[in-house]
């Protein structure tokens, strides 16, 4: 595994980032970070894990990029999440911009997939990039917090940044994370998982 020493990310901290896994989409229904026969993805090795997605592009028009977790021994990606989101945007024409709370992307004890931005078109100049921080997912004592930031080129040529934060309301360990579009495939894109030491 590659070790990215003393990388500052998201303006919060410095430390070593250890690359655990890279997944590349090619008309993929989902990108799943799960334990493999030769590697453990999410365990007690690190107290924080960082997912970085680059230029994830949908095959279907007007869809959301989303994620969900699965508890150890669970049967599906349907953990209970409470979250909040706000966004800022500006269009190419320079005549529309705002900073606002975005209730449509909140979950309130919901078991659906968490949206990580706004709708993305399937034209070649639309995609999403961002990062997701997951804290102490192997704990069997406390709930699991997450923070995400995404940047997108979205419908009607807007630059959009969304900030999302919340928690998995379970004391079971979260050992699997799945990313997908709200409909259709991930046409292209890369997601990397790092351990933060």
Short mmCIF file of C-alpha atoms in Angstrom, two decimals, residues 4-86:
data_model
loop_
_atom_site.label_atom_id
_atom_site.label_comp_id
_atom_site.label_asym_id
_atom_site.label_seq_id
_atom_site.Cartn_x
_atom_site.Cartn_y
_atom_site.Cartn_z
CA UNK A 4 1.28 9.54 1.38
CA UNK A 5 3.18 11.21 4.21
CA UNK A 6 2.23 14.57 5.67
CA UNK A 7 -0.53 15.34 3.20
CA UNK A 8 -2.85 18.13 4.24
CA UNK A 9 -6.41 17.49 3.14
CA UNK A 10 -9.63 19.43 3.49
CA UNK A 11 -7.87 22.09 5.53
CA UNK A 12 -8.30 20.13 8.78
CA UNK A 13 -5.25 18.08 9.57
CA UNK A 14 -1.87 16.78 8.59
CA UNK A 15 -0.92 13.14 8.74
CA UNK A 16 -0.08 10.08 6.78
CA UNK A 17 -2.60 8.83 4.25
CA UNK A 18 -2.25 5.13 3.51
CA UNK A 19 -3.87 4.06 0.24
CA UNK A 20 -5.97 0.97 0.89
CA UNK A 21 -7.96 0.47 -2.29
CA UNK A 22 -8.75 2.11 -5.65
CA UNK A 23 -11.92 1.32 -7.60
CA UNK A 24 -12.48 2.47 -11.18
CA UNK A 25 -15.97 2.71 -12.66
CA UNK A 26 -16.72 1.54 -16.17
CA UNK A 27 -20.49 1.44 -16.61
CA UNK A 28 -20.64 0.16 -13.02
CA UNK A 29 -23.91 -0.16 -11.11
CA UNK A 30 -22.05 0.34 -7.81
CA UNK A 31 -18.56 0.73 -6.42
CA UNK A 32 -18.31 -1.30 -3.22
CA UNK A 33 -15.62 -1.09 -0.56
CA UNK A 34 -15.93 -4.45 1.17
CA UNK A 35 -13.56 -6.86 2.87
CA UNK A 36 -11.70 -9.06 0.42
CA UNK A 37 -10.00 -12.40 0.85
CA UNK A 38 -6.58 -10.76 1.00
CA UNK A 39 -7.37 -7.37 2.53
CA UNK A 40 -9.56 -5.78 5.15
CA UNK A 41 -11.04 -2.48 4.06
CA UNK A 42 -12.59 -0.90 7.17
CA UNK A 43 -11.41 -2.15 10.54
CA UNK A 44 -9.76 -0.88 13.72
CA UNK A 45 -6.42 -0.18 11.98
CA UNK A 46 -7.37 3.50 11.59
CA UNK A 47 -9.68 5.80 13.54
CA UNK A 48 -10.47 7.77 10.39
CA UNK A 49 -10.94 6.73 6.77
CA UNK A 50 -10.98 9.04 3.76
CA UNK A 51 -12.72 8.32 0.44
CA UNK A 52 -11.81 10.56 -2.51
CA UNK A 53 -13.84 10.39 -5.70
CA UNK A 54 -12.63 11.92 -8.97
CA UNK A 55 -14.75 12.85 -12.00
CA UNK A 56 -17.58 10.41 -11.33
CA UNK A 57 -19.82 10.72 -14.36
CA UNK A 58 -23.32 9.25 -14.66
CA UNK A 59 -24.68 7.22 -17.52
CA UNK A 60 -28.21 8.53 -16.82
CA UNK A 61 -29.35 12.15 -16.96
CA UNK A 62 -30.25 14.17 -13.83
CA UNK A 63 -29.13 11.77 -11.09
CA UNK A 64 -27.48 12.06 -7.67
CA UNK A 65 -24.18 10.56 -6.53
CA UNK A 66 -24.88 8.72 -3.26
CA UNK A 67 -23.46 6.41 -0.60
CA UNK A 68 -24.61 4.08 2.18
CA UNK A 69 -22.99 1.81 4.73
CA UNK A 70 -23.49 -1.75 5.88
CA UNK A 71 -22.97 -2.89 9.46
CA UNK A 72 -20.83 -5.93 10.16
CA UNK A 73 -23.01 -8.99 9.66
CA UNK A 74 -25.73 -6.87 8.03
CA UNK A 75 -27.74 -7.92 5.01
CA UNK A 76 -27.85 -4.71 2.97
CA UNK A 77 -26.88 -1.08 2.58
CA UNK A 78 -29.69 0.32 4.70
CA UNK A 79 -28.22 1.74 7.90
CA UNK A 80 -30.13 4.50 9.69
CA UNK A 81 -28.67 7.94 8.92
CA UNK A 82 -29.37 11.41 10.25
CA UNK A 83 -27.67 14.16 8.23
CA UNK A 84 -27.72 17.79 7.17
CA UNK A 85 -26.54 19.58 4.02
CA UNK A 86 -25.91 23.04 2.66
#
